[in-house]
Coordinates of C-alpha atoms (C1' of nucleotides) in Angstrom, one line a residue:
Chain A
M1 CA 0.1 0.2 0.2
T2 CA 1.0 3.4 -0.9
G3 CA 2.5 5.5 2.0
S4 CA 4.8 3.6 4.7
Y5 CA 8.3 4.0 4.3
V6 CA 11.2 2.6 6.1
I7 CA 14.3 5.6 5.8
A8 CA 16.3 2.8 3.4
E9 CA 13.4 3.3 0.8
V10 CA 13.6 6.7 1.4
A11 CA 16.8 7.0 0.2
A12 CA 16.0 4.7 -2.5
R13 CA 13.7 7.2 -4.2
T14 CA 15.2 10.4 -3.1
G15 CA 18.6 9.7 -3.9
L16 CA 19.3 11.0 -0.5
T17 CA 21.5 9.1 1.6
A18 CA 19.6 7.9 5.0
H19 CA 22.8 9.9 6.8
T20 CA 21.8 12.7 4.8
L21 CA 17.9 12.5 5.3
R22 CA 18.4 11.8 9.4
Y23 CA 21.0 15.1 9.0
Y24 CA 18.0 17.0 7.0
E25 CA 15.5 16.3 9.7
R26 CA 18.4 17.5 12.2
A27 CA 18.5 20.5 10.3
G28 CA 15.2 21.2 10.8
L29 CA 14.6 20.6 6.8
I30 CA 12.1 17.4 7.5
E31 CA 9.0 16.9 9.6
P32 CA 10.0 14.4 11.9
P33 CA 8.4 11.3 11.0
A34 CA 6.4 8.9 12.6
R35 CA 8.1 6.0 14.4
E36 CA 7.3 2.7 15.0
W37 CA 7.1 1.3 17.8
N38 CA 10.3 0.5 17.6
G39 CA 11.5 3.5 17.2
H40 CA 12.3 3.3 13.5
R41 CA 11.5 5.8 11.2
R42 CA 8.3 5.8 8.8
Y43 CA 7.7 8.2 6.2
T44 CA 4.6 8.8 5.0
E45 CA 4.1 9.7 1.1
G46 CA 3.5 13.3 1.8
D47 CA 6.9 13.2 3.6
L48 CA 8.4 11.7 0.4
G49 CA 6.9 14.4 -1.5
M50 CA 8.1 17.0 0.3
I51 CA 11.6 15.6 0.4
T52 CA 11.4 15.3 -3.1
I53 CA 10.9 19.1 -3.5
L54 CA 13.7 20.1 -1.3
T55 CA 15.5 18.5 -3.2
K56 CA 15.0 19.9 -6.0
L57 CA 15.2 23.4 -4.1
R58 CA 18.4 21.9 -3.3
A59 CA 19.7 21.0 -6.5
T60 CA 19.1 24.8 -7.7
G61 CA 21.1 26.2 -5.2
M62 CA 19.3 26.8 -2.5
P63 CA 21.2 26.8 0.8
I64 CA 19.9 25.1 4.1
E65 CA 19.1 27.6 5.4
G66 CA 16.8 28.7 2.9
M67 CA 15.1 25.1 2.5
R68 CA 14.7 25.5 6.4
R69 CA 12.6 29.0 5.9
Y70 CA 10.7 26.7 3.6
A71 CA 9.6 23.9 5.2
A72 CA 9.2 25.7 8.5
L73 CA 6.3 27.9 6.5
C74 CA 4.8 24.3 5.1
R75 CA 5.0 22.8 8.9
Q76 CA 3.0 26.2 9.9
G77 CA 0.1 24.6 8.0
P78 CA -1.9 26.2 5.5
G79 CA -2.5 30.3 5.2
N80 CA 1.0 30.9 4.5
E81 CA 1.0 29.9 0.8
A82 CA 1.6 33.7 -0.8
E83 CA 4.8 33.8 1.5
R84 CA 5.8 29.8 0.4
R85 CA 5.2 31.4 -3.1
A86 CA 7.3 34.7 -3.0
L87 CA 9.8 32.5 -0.9
L88 CA 9.7 30.1 -4.5
I89 CA 9.9 33.1 -6.5
E90 CA 12.6 35.1 -4.9
H91 CA 14.7 31.5 -5.5
R92 CA 13.4 31.4 -8.7
E93 CA 14.8 34.8 -10.1
Q94 CA 17.9 34.0 -8.4
V95 CA 18.7 31.0 -10.2
L96 CA 17.3 32.8 -13.6
S97 CA 20.4 35.1 -13.0
R98 CA 22.7 32.4 -12.1
L99 CA 21.8 30.7 -15.3
D100 CA 22.6 33.8 -17.6
Q101 CA 25.6 34.4 -15.5
L102 CA 27.0 30.8 -16.4
Q103 CA 25.7 30.8 -19.8
A104 CA 27.5 34.3 -20.5
D105 CA 30.6 32.7 -18.7
L106 CA 30.3 29.7 -20.8
A107 CA 30.5 31.9 -24.1
V108 CA 34.1 32.9 -22.9
V109 CA 35.1 29.5 -22.4
D110 CA 33.6 28.1 -25.8
L111 CA 35.4 31.5 -27.2
K112 CA 38.7 30.1 -26.1
I113 CA 37.9 27.0 -27.1
E114 CA 37.4 28.3 -30.9
M115 CA 41.0 30.0 -30.4
Y116 CA 42.8 26.5 -30.1
A117 CA 40.1 25.1 -33.1
P118 CA 42.7 23.6 -35.1
A119 CA 43.3 25.8 -38.6
T120 CA 39.9 26.2 -40.3
G121 CA 39.2 27.5 -43.1
S122 CA 37.7 30.3 -41.2
G123 CA 41.7 31.3 -40.3
A124 CA 40.9 31.7 -36.5
D125 CA 44.6 32.9 -35.5
F126 CA 46.0 33.3 -32.2
G127 CA 44.6 36.8 -30.6
R128 CA 46.2 37.2 -27.3
M129 CA 44.1 35.5 -24.5
E130 CA 43.8 38.6 -22.6
D131 CA 42.2 39.8 -25.6
L132 CA 38.9 37.5 -24.3
C133 CA 38.1 38.8 -21.0
S134 CA 38.9 42.6 -20.6
G135 CA 37.3 44.7 -18.4
A136 CA 36.3 44.4 -14.6
Q137 CA 34.3 41.4 -13.3
S138 CA 31.1 41.3 -11.5
S139 CA 32.7 41.2 -8.3
Q140 CA 29.8 38.6 -7.5
P141 CA 31.5 35.8 -4.9
L142 CA 31.3 33.6 -7.5
V143 CA 29.1 31.7 -7.0
T144 CA 28.0 28.2 -8.4
Chain B
M1 CA 52.4 51.9 -20.8
T2 CA 49.5 48.9 -20.3
G3 CA 51.2 45.5 -18.6
S4 CA 52.3 45.9 -14.6
Y5 CA 50.0 45.5 -11.8
V6 CA 50.4 45.0 -8.4
I7 CA 48.2 42.6 -6.8
A8 CA 45.4 44.9 -5.3
E9 CA 45.0 45.9 -9.4
V10 CA 44.6 42.9 -10.1
A11 CA 41.9 42.2 -7.3
A12 CA 40.2 45.0 -8.4
R13 CA 40.1 43.7 -12.3
T14 CA 39.3 40.1 -11.6
G15 CA 37.1 40.5 -8.8
L16 CA 39.2 38.4 -6.9
T17 CA 40.9 39.3 -3.6
A18 CA 44.5 39.7 -3.2
H19 CA 44.5 36.8 -0.7
T20 CA 42.8 34.5 -3.7
L21 CA 45.6 35.3 -5.6
R22 CA 47.8 34.5 -3.6
Y23 CA 46.3 31.4 -2.6
Y24 CA 45.6 30.9 -6.5
E25 CA 49.7 30.9 -6.8
R26 CA 50.3 28.7 -4.2
A27 CA 47.6 25.8 -5.6
G28 CA 49.8 26.4 -9.0
L29 CA 46.7 28.3 -11.1
I30 CA 48.9 31.3 -11.6
E31 CA 52.3 31.3 -12.7
P32 CA 54.4 33.2 -9.9
P33 CA 54.2 36.7 -11.6
A34 CA 57.6 38.7 -11.8
R35 CA 58.5 41.0 -8.8
E36 CA 59.7 44.4 -7.8
W37 CA 62.7 44.8 -6.2
N38 CA 61.2 45.3 -2.8
G39 CA 59.0 41.6 -3.7
H40 CA 56.1 43.2 -4.6
R41 CA 54.1 41.3 -7.0
R42 CA 53.9 42.6 -10.8
Y43 CA 51.2 41.4 -12.9
T44 CA 51.7 41.4 -16.8
E45 CA 48.6 41.7 -19.0
G46 CA 49.2 38.5 -20.2
D47 CA 48.9 37.3 -15.9
L48 CA 45.5 39.5 -15.8
G49 CA 44.6 37.2 -19.2
M50 CA 44.9 33.7 -17.6
I51 CA 43.8 35.1 -14.9
T52 CA 40.6 35.9 -15.9
I53 CA 39.7 32.8 -17.9
L54 CA 40.6 30.8 -14.8
T55 CA 37.6 33.2 -13.1
K56 CA 35.6 32.5 -16.1
L57 CA 36.3 28.3 -15.4
R58 CA 35.7 28.9 -12.0
A59 CA 32.7 30.5 -12.9
T60 CA 31.4 27.6 -15.0
G61 CA 31.6 25.2 -11.8
M62 CA 35.3 23.7 -12.6
P63 CA 37.0 22.6 -9.3
I64 CA 40.5 24.2 -8.5
E65 CA 42.1 20.6 -9.8
G66 CA 40.8 20.8 -13.2
M67 CA 41.8 24.7 -13.4
R68 CA 45.3 23.6 -12.4
R69 CA 45.9 21.3 -15.1
Y70 CA 44.2 24.0 -17.5
A71 CA 47.1 25.8 -15.8
A72 CA 50.1 23.5 -16.2
L73 CA 49.2 22.7 -19.6
C74 CA 49.6 26.5 -20.8
R75 CA 52.4 26.9 -18.5
Q76 CA 53.9 24.0 -20.9
G77 CA 54.0 26.5 -23.3
P78 CA 52.6 25.8 -27.2
G79 CA 52.0 22.3 -28.8
N80 CA 49.5 20.6 -26.8
E81 CA 46.4 23.3 -27.8
A82 CA 44.8 20.1 -28.7
E83 CA 44.8 18.7 -25.0
R84 CA 44.1 22.1 -23.9
R85 CA 41.0 22.2 -25.9
A86 CA 40.2 19.0 -25.3
L87 CA 40.2 20.0 -21.3
L88 CA 37.9 22.9 -22.2
I89 CA 35.1 21.1 -24.0
E90 CA 34.9 18.4 -22.1
H91 CA 34.2 21.1 -18.8
R92 CA 31.6 22.8 -21.5
E93 CA 30.0 19.4 -21.8
Q94 CA 29.5 18.9 -17.8
V95 CA 28.3 22.4 -18.1
L96 CA 25.7 22.0 -20.3
S97 CA 24.6 19.2 -18.5
R98 CA 24.2 21.0 -15.3
L99 CA 22.6 23.9 -17.1
D100 CA 19.9 21.0 -18.6
Q101 CA 19.7 19.4 -15.0
L102 CA 19.2 23.0 -13.6
Q103 CA 16.4 23.8 -15.6
A104 CA 15.2 20.2 -15.2
D105 CA 14.6 21.2 -11.5
L106 CA 14.0 24.5 -12.0
A107 CA 11.1 23.1 -13.7
V108 CA 9.6 21.6 -10.8
V109 CA 10.0 24.7 -8.6
D110 CA 7.9 26.6 -11.2
L111 CA 5.3 24.3 -11.0
K112 CA 5.2 24.1 -7.0
I113 CA 5.2 27.9 -7.5
E114 CA 1.9 27.6 -9.8
M115 CA 0.3 25.8 -7.3
Y116 CA 0.8 28.1 -4.8
A117 CA -0.6 30.5 -7.0
P118 CA -3.3 32.6 -5.6
A119 CA -6.9 31.5 -7.1
T120 CA -6.4 32.5 -11.2
G121 CA -9.4 32.4 -13.7
S122 CA -7.5 28.8 -14.4
G123 CA -9.0 27.2 -11.3
A124 CA -5.7 25.6 -10.1
D125 CA -7.0 23.6 -7.1
F126 CA -4.3 22.4 -4.9
G127 CA -3.1 19.4 -6.3
R128 CA -1.4 17.1 -3.5
M129 CA 2.6 18.2 -3.2
E130 CA 3.9 14.6 -3.8
D131 CA 2.0 14.2 -7.0
L132 CA 4.2 16.7 -8.3
C133 CA 7.6 14.6 -8.5
S134 CA 7.2 11.0 -8.9
G135 CA 9.9 8.4 -9.5
A136 CA 13.4 7.7 -8.3
Q137 CA 15.9 10.5 -8.5
S138 CA 19.1 10.2 -10.3
S139 CA 20.7 9.8 -7.4
Q140 CA 23.3 12.4 -8.5
P141 CA 25.9 13.9 -5.9
L142 CA 23.9 16.8 -6.1
V143 CA 25.9 19.0 -8.1
T144 CA 25.2 22.5 -7.6
Chain C
dG1 C1' 61.2 60.5 14.2
dC2 C1' 56.9 58.3 13.9
dT3 C1' 52.6 56.6 11.9
dT4 C1' 50.3 54.8 8.3
dG5 C1' 49.1 51.8 4.3
dA6 C1' 50.7 48.0 0.9
dC7 C1' 52.9 44.7 0.5
dT8 C1' 55.2 39.7 2.2
dT9 C1' 55.0 35.3 4.2
dA10 C1' 53.7 30.6 6.9
dG11 C1' 49.9 28.7 8.5
dA12 C1' 45.7 28.4 11.1
dG13 C1' 40.4 29.0 10.7
dC14 C1' 36.3 28.8 8.8
dG15 C1' 31.5 27.9 6.5
dC16 C1' 28.8 24.4 3.9
dG17 C1' 27.2 20.4 3.0
dC18 C1' 27.3 16.7 3.8
dT19 C1' 29.5 12.0 5.7
dC20 C1' 30.7 8.7 8.4
dG21 C1' 32.0 6.2 12.5
dA22 C1' 31.5 3.7 17.2
dA23 C1' 27.9 2.1 20.3
dG24 C1' 24.2 -0.3 21.0
dC25 C1' 18.9 -2.4 19.6
dT26 C1' 15.9 -5.7 17.7
dG27 C1' 14.0 -9.6 14.3
dA28 C1' 15.0 -12.7 11.3
dA29 C1' 17.8 -16.2 9.6
dG30 C1' 20.7 -20.7 10.0
Chain D
dC1 C1' 21.8 -19.6 20.5
dT2 C1' 24.7 -17.0 17.2
dT3 C1' 25.1 -13.9 13.5
dC4 C1' 23.4 -10.9 10.4
dA5 C1' 21.0 -6.7 8.6
dG6 C1' 19.4 -2.7 9.4
dC7 C1' 18.1 0.9 12.0
dT8 C1' 19.0 4.1 16.4
dT9 C1' 21.8 8.6 18.7
dC10 C1' 25.3 11.5 19.1
dG11 C1' 29.1 13.7 18.0
dA12 C1' 33.1 14.0 15.4
dG13 C1' 35.9 14.9 10.7
dC14 C1' 36.4 16.0 6.0
dG15 C1' 37.0 18.2 1.1
dC16 C1' 36.6 22.7 -1.1
dG17 C1' 37.3 27.1 -1.4
dC18 C1' 38.4 30.2 0.2
dT19 C1' 39.7 33.8 3.9
dC20 C1' 42.1 35.6 7.4
dT21 C1' 46.0 36.6 11.7
dA22 C1' 50.1 37.6 13.3
dA23 C1' 54.5 38.9 12.3
dG24 C1' 57.7 41.5 9.4
dT25 C1' 59.6 45.3 5.5
dC26 C1' 59.8 48.5 2.8
dA27 C1' 58.2 53.8 1.4
dA28 C1' 55.6 57.9 1.6
dG29 C1' 53.7 61.8 4.5
dC30 C1' 53.4 64.9 8.9

DNA sequence: GCTTGACTTAGAGCGCGCTCGAAGCTGAAG
DNA sequence: CTTCAGCTTCGAGCGCGCTCTAAGTCAAGC
């Protein structure tokens, strides 16, 4: 029947390790799930869903603290959907600008790759590498 | 005369700190630059170019070790352009697949955002959050 | 002459996100 | 009864990429 998983099953389904799941729980990202009589965690389908969305937030670069805040809102129950939404939207904005930056930086790498291209008909001669990237950087924290 | 910078100038232009520049040097990413009589580093225009491309590699998620390998090839001098190119191309592949994954994960977040949308004409009723993300994950290391 | 500030070195410390180890309990299999 | 696998807790350790401290040198300005 749908809806009861021991930690190893959740690990298998979410791609996290059992260790990480416990860590997330300690960190306040996950509701402490119900326990069996012997103390073993029993995760519900809903837990699984929450964990999954958390992994997506993590995968898109949200720091643990942000996840914690989102999880706190969810735990508060209905009524704060606007806040949750705002949190996610702000995160999305950040991801999008990270994506933009990433593509810009990658473009420079691409240019460099072309400079290394074995002599093609296009006659790409070797410019000096420093001509590639002039001007001050964005002085951002170099987030990945 | 273009082409002589003390460390603070390089820091200003690259967005790195002087500390980080020295660290990169220690780590084998940067050629130890020439020194003035008093021991102060003097970076050339070429150094600046190299550092800049390194920051692009870093910004696109290349680990220090990869940068070190690229820098080593560059330091070896001409003749290994194919190798450098291959290294950069492999990196590009990785960045591109990271971008894909990032977009996929972001799409899930977007979906979630829509679920939180204030009641629109489209009548988005609240599905259960776990319906969003079913199935096993990619079990990837959750790279950012 | 003294202070200030930019540089030098070696090496320690930190923040993040896990990751792992040790010791202990339980239930089932041999 | 023994062994094994899988869970439990607590807390330490780790890898990465910086980031900072301390102590020293030198040059210029007041």
